[in-house]
Amino acid sequence: MKVSFIEEPLLEFAGGGRHIDPKHGVWHFGPADVSHPSPRVVKAAIVGTQASIDGFRAWLDKCSLGIGAMPNTHLTHLYIPFPGFDTTLGFRSTVNFTPRLTRVIPKRRLDGLEGLHPKRAVANAVEIYDAELQSLHDEPSCDVVIVCRPDNLNDAALSKAPKNADDVEIDGSRADGRNSGFVADFHALLKARSLRYKQPIQIVRRNTWDPTFKDPHTGRIGANQDEATRAWNLHTALYYKNGGVPWRLSRDPSDLSSCYIGIAFYKSAASTLHTSVAQIYNQRGDGIIVRGGPATISKEDRQPHLAEEDALELLETALQRYRAEHLHAPARIVLHKASNYTPEERAGFNQAANNERLALLEMLWLTNSETIRLYRKGQQPPLRGTFLTVDEDRHLLYTTGAIPFYKTYPGHYVPQPLGIRVISADSSPDALAAEILALTKMNWNNTRLDGSIPVTLRTARTVGNILRHHDTDAPASGRYAHYM
């Protein structure tokens, strides 16, 4: 065994500025695309009750002027102020609302959800909001729709929530890449409905803007995050959904152009078949969604797998979509999958690479089922970036852990290493691990630097959780902004 440490990867921001932390990078340099025609005005529609609309807009006005950091903390690198959403600093953008894009839902309609079974209440709420989304579909001056979630929905019981929203098991997804449990919450169902419309939606809860709000079902008051962090996360999502690039992976000019593909599986709500979904990322962070064919559960390992021809078709379709989107083909593909690769899958992926004249194809199996743990002296867990080589093809990477830049371990649970099984690769294990560490930062819903899993698998699973509620044959947006 060999233990080493991988330095925190740099991200790239405006003017080529680089920093390890998303918030600090945007603060000091601005978003990565600020020198290009950037979305300086986010033309937003808003849907909700009048009280929700008024409350949320008042909070956004407050955010535009800046939000102070969490008071009385010595963790000044972890908790930093929000600089404001203004054309002169931070994201160099503003949010613009117009009366035409304001869709008020009468309070009595949402009050009618009270007393219904949670499943029925969610279904009725989705119908109410979907009607408003449909009316906004053809509005030419609308970039993103902000949805103020009903306060009285109790849909938590309909899903098996993980103990930690940043664990490998997210959005009802198991470590093998399948969606476990029945997830039919308002967020997933409304997102599935919105795939037919051109504008992505941003769903917000009342405790985002109202610190005095008491959840009628849990009794919890306020939000889990400090106000500045909430402002950072929300405005990053709005910027990205408006077509912006908040930050990108840092790349040496001599590096091959690379594309990263996460493969996950989900169970369609209409059938027992598991279907594959791929989330494609380039080094800019642009995401493309590709739906694959059916998958079956193997008798050998009880995991979902693709037939050879379906693996071939999935990767060929992904490469064709990539070429259509970026007008060039990547020189290198890295596949991330949360289950092992069968000989049939390897053959299909390799044949697709040959058909598309791909220079390099690397296949990694990422798992959270490793039993080996590392410990440091004292109270702190291992450093994020700690890398253990067990043998030539088996490695462990701590993507969460103590972070020297933050001067703390910012998690709530004992960190677990991410297992990296090298199925086929030309790059060194250290280089592959460094890429995975960098890809954990490419999450537009979270501006902390320590995501637990790479965005490839995280978003493929998130997409699967939404597509399971979408008709298999119905068209669906290929932009990741519609799913996050």
GROMACS .gro file of C-alpha atoms in nm:
model
  484
    1MET     CA    1   0.000   0.000   0.000
    2LYS     CA    2   0.103   0.356  -0.070
    3VAL     CA    3  -0.048   0.676   0.072
    4SER     CA    4  -0.002   1.012  -0.100
    5PHE     CA    5  -0.174   1.351  -0.107
    6ILE     CA    6  -0.331   1.524  -0.406
    7GLU     CA    7  -0.326   1.903  -0.389
    8GLU     CA    8  -0.660   2.079  -0.418
    9PRO     CA    9  -0.725   2.130  -0.793
   10LEU     CA   10  -0.754   2.484  -0.924
   11LEU     CA   11  -1.063   2.621  -1.096
   12GLU     CA   12  -1.055   2.884  -1.368
   13PHE     CA   13  -1.245   3.213  -1.356
   14ALA     CA   14  -1.260   3.537  -1.557
   15GLY     CA   15  -0.942   3.648  -1.727
   16GLY     CA   16  -0.774   3.316  -1.656
   17GLY     CA   17  -0.780   3.380  -1.282
   18ARG     CA   18  -0.745   3.065  -1.075
   19HIS     CA   19  -0.847   2.964  -0.726
   20ILE     CA   20  -0.925   2.640  -0.544
   21ASP     CA   21  -1.257   2.767  -0.404
   22PRO     CA   22  -1.564   2.863  -0.616
   23LYS     CA   23  -1.681   3.151  -0.397
   24HIS     CA   24  -1.338   3.308  -0.359
   25GLY     CA   25  -1.276   3.274  -0.734
   26VAL     CA   26  -1.597   3.450  -0.833
   27TRP     CA   27  -1.535   3.715  -0.566
   28HIS     CA   28  -1.182   3.798  -0.684
   29PHE     CA   29  -1.207   3.742  -1.062
   30GLY     CA   30  -1.570   3.711  -1.170
   31PRO     CA   31  -1.734   3.418  -1.351
   32ALA     CA   32  -1.537   3.230  -1.613
   33ASP     CA   33  -1.732   3.364  -1.912
   34VAL     CA   34  -1.742   3.730  -1.809
   35SER     CA   35  -1.516   3.835  -2.098
   36HIS     CA   36  -1.757   3.675  -2.346
   37PRO     CA   37  -2.119   3.775  -2.416
   38SER     CA   38  -2.232   3.684  -2.065
   39PRO     CA   39  -2.585   3.675  -1.922
   40ARG     CA   40  -2.562   4.012  -1.748
   41VAL     CA   41  -2.940   4.026  -1.706
   42VAL     CA   42  -3.123   3.716  -1.584
   43LYS     CA   43  -3.477   3.765  -1.715
   44ALA     CA   44  -3.674   3.566  -1.464
   45ALA     CA   45  -4.037   3.466  -1.433
   46ILE     CA   46  -4.172   3.385  -1.089
   47VAL     CA   47  -4.462   3.159  -0.989
   48GLY     CA   48  -4.625   3.132  -0.646
   49THR     CA   49  -4.868   3.297  -0.410
   50GLN     CA   50  -4.854   3.675  -0.384
   51ALA     CA   51  -4.703   3.652  -0.036
   52SER     CA   52  -4.428   3.416  -0.157
   53ILE     CA   53  -4.351   3.628  -0.459
   54ASP     CA   54  -4.330   3.945  -0.250
   55GLY     CA   55  -4.114   3.779   0.016
   56PHE     CA   56  -3.873   3.620  -0.229
   57ARG     CA   57  -3.832   3.933  -0.440
   58ALA     CA   58  -3.764   4.140  -0.129
   59TRP     CA   59  -3.491   3.894  -0.030
   60LEU     CA   60  -3.339   3.907  -0.380
   61ASP     CA   61  -3.332   4.287  -0.357
   62LYS     CA   62  -3.146   4.249  -0.029
   63CYS     CA   63  -2.903   4.001  -0.188
   64SER     CA   64  -2.832   4.239  -0.476
   65LEU     CA   65  -2.671   4.476  -0.226
   66GLY     CA   66  -2.465   4.201  -0.061
   67ILE     CA   67  -2.506   3.974   0.241
   68GLY     CA   68  -2.263   3.972   0.532
   69ALA     CA   69  -2.081   3.657   0.635
   70MET     CA   70  -2.190   3.442   0.926
   71PRO     CA   71  -2.118   3.644   1.240
   72ASN     CA   72  -1.894   3.534   1.525
   73THR     CA   73  -1.700   3.271   1.335
   74HIS     CA   74  -1.328   3.222   1.295
   75LEU     CA   75  -1.383   3.017   0.976
   76THR     CA   76  -1.350   3.318   0.750
   77HIS     CA   77  -1.249   3.116   0.443
   78LEU     CA   78  -1.549   2.885   0.473
   79TYR     CA   79  -1.807   3.155   0.548
   80ILE     CA   80  -1.750   3.459   0.329
   81PRO     CA   81  -1.990   3.744   0.245
   82PHE     CA   82  -2.202   3.737  -0.067
   83PRO     CA   83  -2.080   4.032  -0.278
   84GLY     CA   84  -2.419   4.111  -0.432
   85PHE     CA   85  -2.572   4.033  -0.769
   86ASP     CA   86  -2.472   4.340  -0.964
   87THR     CA   87  -2.305   4.414  -1.298
   88THR     CA   88  -2.000   4.569  -1.128
   89LEU     CA   89  -1.891   4.284  -0.899
   90GLY     CA   90  -1.933   3.914  -0.820
   91PHE     CA   91  -2.129   3.753  -1.103
   92ARG     CA   92  -2.151   4.085  -1.294
   93SER     CA   93  -2.523   4.022  -1.347
   94THR     CA   94  -2.865   4.131  -1.231
   95VAL     CA   95  -3.205   3.963  -1.201
   96ASN     CA   96  -3.490   4.134  -1.383
   97PHE     CA   97  -3.861   4.072  -1.320
   98THR     CA   98  -4.154   4.212  -1.518
   99PRO     CA   99  -4.526   4.201  -1.438
  100ARG     CA  100  -4.585   3.996  -1.753
  101LEU     CA  101  -4.364   3.719  -1.617
  102THR     CA  102  -4.517   3.718  -1.270
  103ARG     CA  103  -4.771   3.436  -1.229
  104VAL     CA  104  -4.971   3.460  -0.908
  105ILE     CA  105  -5.141   3.145  -0.778
  106PRO     CA  106  -5.441   3.220  -0.554
  107LYS     CA  107  -5.370   3.114  -0.198
  108ARG     CA  108  -5.703   2.931  -0.172
  109ARG     CA  109  -5.592   2.686  -0.442
  110LEU     CA  110  -5.289   2.581  -0.239
  111ASP     CA  111  -5.490   2.582   0.084
  112GLY     CA  112  -5.699   2.314  -0.085
  113LEU     CA  113  -5.401   2.077  -0.057
  114GLU     CA  114  -5.447   2.059   0.320
  115GLY     CA  115  -5.581   1.728   0.447
  116LEU     CA  116  -5.504   1.537   0.128
  117HIS     CA  117  -5.284   1.228   0.123
  118PRO     CA  118  -4.926   1.349   0.055
  119LYS     CA  119  -4.915   1.173  -0.281
  120ARG     CA  120  -5.242   1.333  -0.393
  121ALA     CA  121  -5.140   1.673  -0.257
  122VAL     CA  122  -4.814   1.661  -0.453
  123ALA     CA  123  -4.992   1.553  -0.773
  124ASN     CA  124  -5.244   1.837  -0.741
  125ALA     CA  125  -4.973   2.093  -0.667
  126VAL     CA  126  -4.778   1.982  -0.975
  127GLU     CA  127  -5.088   2.030  -1.192
  128ILE     CA  128  -5.141   2.382  -1.054
  129TYR     CA  129  -4.782   2.491  -1.116
  130ASP     CA  130  -4.749   2.311  -1.449
  131ALA     CA  131  -5.035   2.519  -1.591
  132GLU     CA  132  -4.835   2.834  -1.514
  133LEU     CA  133  -4.514   2.691  -1.663
  134GLN     CA  134  -4.704   2.608  -1.981
  135SER     CA  135  -4.828   2.966  -2.011
  136LEU     CA  136  -4.468   3.093  -1.985
  137HIS     CA  137  -4.325   2.853  -2.242
  138ASP     CA  138  -4.360   3.088  -2.540
  139GLU     CA  139  -4.251   3.404  -2.360
  140PRO     CA  140  -3.947   3.527  -2.556
  141SER     CA  141  -3.813   3.743  -2.273
  142CYS     CA  142  -3.800   3.466  -2.012
  143ASP     CA  143  -3.472   3.286  -1.934
  144VAL     CA  144  -3.554   3.096  -1.615
  145VAL     CA  145  -3.866   3.037  -1.405
  146ILE     CA  146  -3.843   3.068  -1.026
  147VAL     CA  147  -4.098   2.846  -0.854
  148CYS     CA  148  -4.194   2.930  -0.495
  149ARG     CA  149  -4.273   2.590  -0.353
  150PRO     CA  150  -4.600   2.548  -0.158
  151ASP     CA  151  -4.542   2.578   0.216
  152ASN     CA  152  -4.789   2.307   0.316
  153LEU     CA  153  -4.664   2.006   0.117
  154ASN     CA  154  -4.551   1.705   0.321
  155ASP     CA  155  -4.375   1.499   0.056
  156ALA     CA  156  -4.071   1.395   0.259
  157ALA     CA  157  -4.250   1.073   0.354
  158LEU     CA  158  -4.274   0.976  -0.014
  159SER     CA  159  -3.898   0.936  -0.052
  160LYS     CA  160  -3.620   0.764   0.136
  161ALA     CA  161  -3.397   1.058   0.211
  162PRO     CA  162  -3.028   0.982   0.271
  163LYS     CA  163  -2.874   1.077   0.602
  164ASN     CA  164  -2.656   1.334   0.429
  165ALA     CA  165  -2.756   1.523   0.117
  166ASP     CA  166  -2.395   1.514   0.000
  167ASP     CA  167  -2.344   1.140   0.051
  168VAL     CA  168  -2.282   0.909  -0.242
  169GLU     CA  169  -2.640   0.791  -0.203
  170ILE     CA  170  -2.827   1.096  -0.323
  171ASP     CA  171  -3.172   1.163  -0.462
  172GLY     CA  172  -3.278   0.809  -0.383
  173SER     CA  173  -2.979   0.663  -0.567
  174ARG     CA  174  -2.790   0.360  -0.445
  175ALA     CA  175  -2.418   0.321  -0.464
  176ASP     CA  176  -2.461   0.094  -0.768
  177GLY     CA  177  -2.614   0.382  -0.961
  178ARG     CA  178  -2.978   0.274  -0.932
  179ASN     CA  179  -3.260   0.476  -0.783
  180SER     CA  180  -3.382   0.305  -0.466
  181GLY     CA  181  -3.701   0.387  -0.283
  182PHE     CA  182  -4.002   0.561  -0.430
  183VAL     CA  183  -3.914   0.921  -0.494
  184ALA     CA  184  -4.222   1.115  -0.600
  185ASP     CA  185  -4.168   1.450  -0.435
  186PHE     CA  186  -4.279   1.785  -0.572
  187HIS     CA  187  -3.930   1.871  -0.695
  188ALA     CA  188  -3.883   1.557  -0.906
  189LEU     CA  189  -4.235   1.555  -1.050
  190LEU     CA  190  -4.242   1.923  -1.144
  191LYS     CA  191  -3.893   1.899  -1.293
  192ALA     CA  192  -4.012   1.607  -1.507
  193ARG     CA  193  -4.310   1.811  -1.628
  194SER     CA  194  -4.088   2.109  -1.706
  195LEU     CA  195  -3.872   1.910  -1.950
  196ARG     CA  196  -4.118   1.992  -2.227
  197TYR     CA  197  -4.065   2.367  -2.186
  198LYS     CA  198  -3.774   2.576  -2.304
  199GLN     CA  199  -3.697   2.750  -1.974
  200PRO     CA  200  -3.528   2.568  -1.684
  201ILE     CA  201  -3.691   2.614  -1.345
  202GLN     CA  202  -3.546   2.697  -1.005
  203ILE     CA  203  -3.752   2.568  -0.712
  204VAL     CA  204  -3.710   2.757  -0.384
  205ARG     CA  205  -3.848   2.686  -0.038
  206ARG     CA  206  -3.981   2.958   0.187
  207ASN     CA  207  -3.705   2.908   0.443
  208THR     CA  208  -3.461   3.024   0.173
  209TRP     CA  209  -3.580   3.381   0.220
  210ASP     CA  210  -3.780   3.368   0.544
  211PRO     CA  211  -3.568   3.287   0.853
  212THR     CA  212  -3.878   3.287   1.075
  213PHE     CA  213  -4.066   3.022   0.877
  214LYS     CA  214  -4.160   2.714   1.078
  215ASP     CA  215  -4.219   2.402   0.872
  216PRO     CA  216  -4.570   2.285   0.964
  217HIS     CA  217  -4.471   1.919   0.937
  218THR     CA  218  -4.120   1.901   1.084
  219GLY     CA  219  -4.140   2.198   1.321
  220ARG     CA  220  -3.799   2.317   1.199
  221ILE     CA  221  -3.750   2.694   1.196
  222GLY     CA  222  -3.534   2.866   0.937
  223ALA     CA  223  -3.278   2.718   0.699
  224ASN     CA  224  -2.983   2.483   0.748
  225GLN     CA  225  -2.734   2.723   0.590
  226ASP     CA  226  -2.632   3.077   0.678
  227GLU     CA  227  -2.783   3.354   0.468
  228ALA     CA  228  -2.472   3.439   0.266
  229THR     CA  229  -2.422   3.074   0.169
  230ARG     CA  230  -2.786   3.051   0.059
  231ALA     CA  231  -2.735   3.360  -0.155
  232TRP     CA  232  -2.419   3.219  -0.311
  233ASN     CA  233  -2.583   2.887  -0.397
  234LEU     CA  234  -2.903   3.033  -0.540
  235HIS     CA  235  -2.737   3.297  -0.756
  236THR     CA  236  -2.481   3.049  -0.888
  237ALA     CA  237  -2.768   2.825  -1.000
  238LEU     CA  238  -2.953   3.117  -1.162
  239TYR     CA  239  -2.638   3.227  -1.344
  240TYR     CA  240  -2.575   2.879  -1.481
  241LYS     CA  241  -2.939   2.821  -1.579
  242ASN     CA  242  -2.925   3.143  -1.774
  243GLY     CA  243  -2.644   3.000  -1.985
  244GLY     CA  244  -2.351   3.130  -1.785
  245VAL     CA  245  -2.029   2.953  -1.687
  246PRO     CA  246  -1.952   3.035  -1.321
  247TRP     CA  247  -1.621   2.846  -1.327
  248ARG     CA  248  -1.451   2.577  -1.531
  249LEU     CA  249  -1.186   2.312  -1.484
  250SER     CA  250  -0.832   2.441  -1.512
  251ARG     CA  251  -0.659   2.291  -1.814
  252ASP     CA  252  -0.303   2.298  -1.937
  253PRO     CA  253  -0.283   2.388  -2.310
  254SER     CA  254  -0.083   2.070  -2.371
  255ASP     CA  255  -0.358   1.846  -2.228
  256LEU     CA  256  -0.583   1.648  -2.458
  257SER     CA  257  -0.939   1.775  -2.486
  258SER     CA  258  -1.133   1.548  -2.254
  259CYS     CA  259  -1.495   1.456  -2.203
  260TYR     CA  260  -1.629   1.296  -1.885
  261ILE     CA  261  -1.934   1.073  -1.893
  262GLY     CA  262  -2.127   0.947  -1.592
  263ILE     CA  263  -2.343   0.639  -1.642
  264ALA     CA  264  -2.624   0.558  -1.402
  265PHE     CA  265  -2.944   0.355  -1.407
  266TYR     CA  266  -3.299   0.433  -1.306
  267LYS     CA  267  -3.622   0.244  -1.292
  268SER     CA  268  -3.899   0.385  -1.505
  269ALA     CA  269  -4.219   0.455  -1.315
  270ALA     CA  270  -4.412   0.286  -1.596
  271SER     CA  271  -4.217  -0.040  -1.617
  272THR     CA  272  -3.979  -0.272  -1.436
  273LEU     CA  273  -3.696  -0.216  -1.683
  274HIS     CA  274  -3.390  -0.024  -1.580
  275THR     CA  275  -3.274   0.237  -1.828
  276SER     CA  276  -2.931   0.394  -1.864
  277VAL     CA  277  -2.862   0.766  -1.865
  278ALA     CA  278  -2.538   0.945  -1.940
  279GLN     CA  279  -2.433   1.289  -1.825
  280ILE     CA  280  -2.162   1.433  -2.047
  281TYR     CA  281  -1.925   1.705  -1.929
  282ASN     CA  282  -1.643   1.881  -2.102
  283GLN     CA  283  -1.378   2.082  -1.921
  284ARG     CA  284  -1.592   2.397  -1.937
  285GLY     CA  285  -1.858   2.226  -1.729
  286ASP     CA  286  -2.114   2.214  -2.008
  287GLY     CA  287  -2.355   1.929  -1.948
  288ILE     CA  288  -2.549   1.723  -2.204
  289ILE     CA  289  -2.805   1.456  -2.117
  290VAL     CA  290  -2.836   1.135  -2.318
  291ARG     CA  291  -3.092   0.864  -2.252
  292GLY     CA  292  -2.983   0.510  -2.329
  293GLY     CA  293  -3.158   0.183  -2.392
  294PRO     CA  294  -3.282  -0.079  -2.145
  295ALA     CA  295  -3.059  -0.250  -1.893
  296THR     CA  296  -3.095  -0.580  -1.712
  297ILE     CA  297  -2.996  -0.707  -1.368
  298SER     CA  298  -2.706  -0.949  -1.384
  299LYS     CA  299  -2.742  -1.282  -1.205
  300GLU     CA  300  -2.374  -1.271  -1.113
  301ASP     CA  301  -2.352  -0.943  -0.918
  302ARG     CA  302  -2.719  -0.832  -0.901
  303GLN     CA  303  -2.624  -0.502  -1.063
  304PRO     CA  304  -2.779  -0.338  -1.371
  305HIS     CA  305  -2.576  -0.379  -1.689
  306LEU     CA  306  -2.602  -0.297  -2.057
  307ALA     CA  307  -2.595  -0.542  -2.345
  308GLU     CA  308  -2.303  -0.496  -2.583
  309GLU     CA  309  -2.513  -0.329  -2.853
  310ASP     CA  310  -2.675  -0.094  -2.600
  311ALA     CA  311  -2.336   0.008  -2.458
  312LEU     CA  312  -2.215   0.075  -2.812
  313GLU     CA  313  -2.524   0.282  -2.896
  314LEU     CA  314  -2.507   0.481  -2.572
  315LEU     CA  315  -2.147   0.592  -2.621
  316GLU     CA  316  -2.191   0.655  -2.994
  317THR     CA  317  -2.497   0.871  -2.924
  318ALA     CA  318  -2.309   1.056  -2.650
  319LEU     CA  319  -2.017   1.132  -2.881
  320GLN     CA  320  -2.246   1.243  -3.162
  321ARG     CA  321  -2.432   1.475  -2.925
  322TYR     CA  322  -2.101   1.612  -2.798
  323ARG     CA  323  -1.984   1.680  -3.152
  324ALA     CA  324  -2.310   1.852  -3.245
  325GLU     CA  325  -2.295   2.068  -2.933
  326HIS     CA  326  -1.925   2.167  -2.945
  327LEU     CA  327  -1.851   2.131  -3.320
  328HIS     CA  328  -1.555   1.902  -3.252
  329ALA     CA  329  -1.488   1.559  -3.110
  330PRO     CA  330  -1.295   1.505  -2.785
  331ALA     CA  331  -0.959   1.333  -2.801
  332ARG     CA  332  -1.023   1.146  -2.477
  333ILE     CA  333  -1.327   1.001  -2.301
  334VAL     CA  334  -1.336   0.906  -1.932
  335LEU     CA  335  -1.630   0.687  -1.828
  336HIS     CA  336  -1.746   0.693  -1.464
  337LYS     CA  337  -1.977   0.411  -1.364
  338ALA     CA  338  -2.096   0.309  -1.015
  339SER     CA  339  -2.095  -0.064  -1.092
  340ASN     CA  340  -1.844  -0.298  -1.250
  341TYR     CA  341  -1.810  -0.333  -1.627
  342THR     CA  342  -1.913  -0.661  -1.783
  343PRO     CA  343  -1.717  -0.800  -2.080
  344GLU     CA  344  -2.016  -0.708  -2.298
  345GLU     CA  345  -2.013  -0.348  -2.178
  346ARG     CA  346  -1.640  -0.314  -2.230
  347ALA     CA  347  -1.672  -0.456  -2.580
  348GLY     CA  348  -1.955  -0.220  -2.668
  349PHE     CA  349  -1.780   0.089  -2.535
  350ASN     CA  350  -1.454  -0.003  -2.709
  351GLN     CA  351  -1.633  -0.063  -3.039
  352ALA     CA  352  -1.801   0.277  -3.015
  353ALA     CA  353  -1.461   0.437  -2.952
  354ASN     CA  354  -1.324   0.264  -3.259
  355ASN     CA  355  -1.623   0.364  -3.473
  356GLU     CA  356  -1.588   0.726  -3.366
  357ARG     CA  357  -1.207   0.721  -3.406
  358LEU     CA  358  -1.155   0.820  -3.045
  359ALA     CA  359  -0.790   0.844  -2.941
  360LEU     CA  360  -0.828   0.742  -2.574
  361LEU     CA  361  -1.106   0.569  -2.381
  362GLU     CA  362  -1.064   0.522  -2.005
  363MET     CA  363  -1.312   0.330  -1.788
  364LEU     CA  364  -1.339   0.371  -1.410
  365TRP     CA  365  -1.564   0.197  -1.159
  366LEU     CA  366  -1.635   0.431  -0.867
  367THR     CA  367  -1.771   0.282  -0.546
  368ASN     CA  368  -1.846   0.381  -0.186
  369SER     CA  369  -1.836   0.025  -0.053
  370GLU     CA  370  -1.468   0.022   0.039
  371THR     CA  371  -1.400  -0.121   0.385
  372ILE     CA  372  -1.054   0.032   0.431
  373ARG     CA  373  -1.038   0.352   0.640
  374LEU     CA  374  -0.751   0.588   0.716
  375TYR     CA  375  -0.705   0.783   1.040
  376ARG     CA  376  -0.499   1.082   1.146
  377LYS     CA  377  -0.356   1.153   1.485
  378GLY     CA  378  -0.574   1.385   1.688
  379GLN     CA  379  -0.936   1.479   1.633
  380GLN     CA  380  -0.938   1.562   1.262
  381PRO     CA  381  -1.033   1.312   0.989
  382PRO     CA  382  -0.804   1.250   0.689
  383LEU     CA  383  -0.735   1.544   0.464
  384ARG     CA  384  -0.946   1.582   0.152
  385GLY     CA  385  -0.716   1.465  -0.127
  386THR     CA  386  -0.564   1.176   0.070
  387PHE     CA  387  -0.500   0.902  -0.186
  388LEU     CA  388  -0.434   0.537  -0.105
  389THR     CA  389  -0.313   0.286  -0.362
  390VAL     CA  390  -0.408  -0.067  -0.258
  391ASP     CA  391  -0.284  -0.234  -0.574
  392GLU     CA  392  -0.241  -0.150  -0.942
  393ASP     CA  393  -0.614  -0.132  -1.015
  394ARG     CA  394  -0.764  -0.043  -0.676
  395HIS     CA  395  -0.736   0.298  -0.511
  396LEU     CA  396  -0.913   0.507  -0.245
  397LEU     CA  397  -0.961   0.883  -0.259
  398TYR     CA  398  -1.090   1.101   0.024
  399THR     CA  399  -1.306   1.358  -0.155
  400THR     CA  400  -1.435   1.480   0.182
  401GLY     CA  401  -1.228   1.540   0.491
  402ALA     CA  402  -1.035   1.813   0.669
  403ILE     CA  403  -0.957   2.108   0.441
  404PRO     CA  404  -0.654   2.323   0.528
  405PHE     CA  405  -0.793   2.622   0.334
  406TYR     CA  406  -1.111   2.615   0.545
  407LYS     CA  407  -0.911   2.529   0.862
  408THR     CA  408  -1.170   2.267   0.954
  409TYR     CA  409  -1.359   1.959   0.847
  410PRO     CA  410  -1.689   2.112   0.729
  411GLY     CA  411  -1.887   1.786   0.722
  412HIS     CA  412  -2.130   1.637   0.974
  413TYR     CA  413  -2.048   1.268   0.932
  414VAL     CA  414  -1.736   1.055   0.935
  415PRO     CA  415  -1.599   1.089   0.581
  416GLN     CA  416  -1.589   0.780   0.362
  417PRO     CA  417  -1.336   0.736   0.084
  418LEU     CA  418  -1.441   0.697  -0.276
  419GLY     CA  419  -1.318   0.374  -0.427
  420ILE     CA  420  -1.157   0.395  -0.771
  421ARG     CA  421  -1.131   0.070  -0.964
  422VAL     CA  422  -0.934   0.112  -1.286
  423ILE     CA  423  -1.090  -0.102  -1.558
  424SER     CA  424  -0.898   0.043  -1.849
  425ALA     CA  425  -0.680   0.354  -1.853
  426ASP     CA  426  -0.375   0.514  -2.010
  427SER     CA  427  -0.348   0.794  -1.753
  428SER     CA  428  -0.176   0.740  -1.420
  429PRO     CA  429  -0.393   0.665  -1.115
  430ASP     CA  430  -0.281   0.993  -0.956
  431ALA     CA  431  -0.390   1.191  -1.263
  432LEU     CA  432  -0.727   1.015  -1.273
  433ALA     CA  433  -0.780   1.081  -0.902
  434ALA     CA  434  -0.690   1.450  -0.944
  435GLU     CA  435  -0.954   1.479  -1.219
  436ILE     CA  436  -1.215   1.316  -0.997
  437LEU     CA  437  -1.127   1.557  -0.716
  438ALA     CA  438  -1.169   1.851  -0.956
  439LEU     CA  439  -1.500   1.716  -1.086
  440THR     CA  440  -1.642   1.715  -0.732
  441LYS     CA  441  -1.628   2.098  -0.753
  442MET     CA  442  -1.845   2.121  -1.065
  443ASN     CA  443  -2.178   2.138  -0.885
  444TRP     CA  444  -2.380   2.449  -0.963
  445ASN     CA  445  -2.609   2.390  -0.664
  446ASN     CA  446  -2.328   2.409  -0.410
  447THR     CA  447  -2.042   2.658  -0.391
  448ARG     CA  448  -1.830   2.466  -0.142
  449LEU     CA  449  -1.519   2.300  -0.280
  450ASP     CA  450  -1.571   1.956  -0.126
  451GLY     CA  451  -1.841   1.763  -0.309
  452SER     CA  452  -1.828   1.395  -0.220
  453ILE     CA  453  -1.870   1.247  -0.569
  454PRO     CA  454  -1.779   1.376  -0.915
  455VAL     CA  455  -2.044   1.571  -1.099
  456THR     CA  456  -2.058   1.298  -1.363
  457LEU     CA  457  -2.226   1.046  -1.134
  458ARG     CA  458  -2.406   1.298  -0.916
  459THR     CA  459  -2.594   1.454  -1.204
  460ALA     CA  460  -2.653   1.129  -1.392
  461ARG     CA  461  -2.839   1.004  -1.086
  462THR     CA  462  -3.025   1.332  -1.040
  463VAL     CA  463  -3.131   1.315  -1.404
  464GLY     CA  464  -3.244   0.954  -1.360
  465ASN     CA  465  -3.459   1.048  -1.062
  466ILE     CA  466  -3.641   1.302  -1.281
  467LEU     CA  467  -3.660   1.098  -1.602
  468ARG     CA  468  -3.825   0.809  -1.417
  469HIS     CA  469  -4.134   1.033  -1.401
  470HIS     CA  470  -4.109   1.132  -1.768
  471ASP     CA  471  -4.262   0.925  -2.047
  472THR     CA  472  -3.997   0.709  -2.207
  473ASP     CA  473  -4.088   0.812  -2.562
  474ALA     CA  474  -4.154   1.179  -2.486
  475PRO     CA  475  -3.890   1.435  -2.588
  476ALA     CA  476  -3.680   1.572  -2.306
  477SER     CA  477  -3.438   1.859  -2.286
  478GLY     CA  478  -3.073   1.769  -2.326
  479ARG     CA  479  -2.952   2.065  -2.114
  480TYR     CA  480  -2.848   1.977  -1.761
  481ALA     CA  481  -2.984   2.315  -1.647
  482HIS     CA  482  -3.335   2.167  -1.677
  483TYR     CA  483  -3.259   1.891  -1.427
  484MET     CA  484  -3.059   2.059  -1.150
   0.00000   0.00000   0.00000
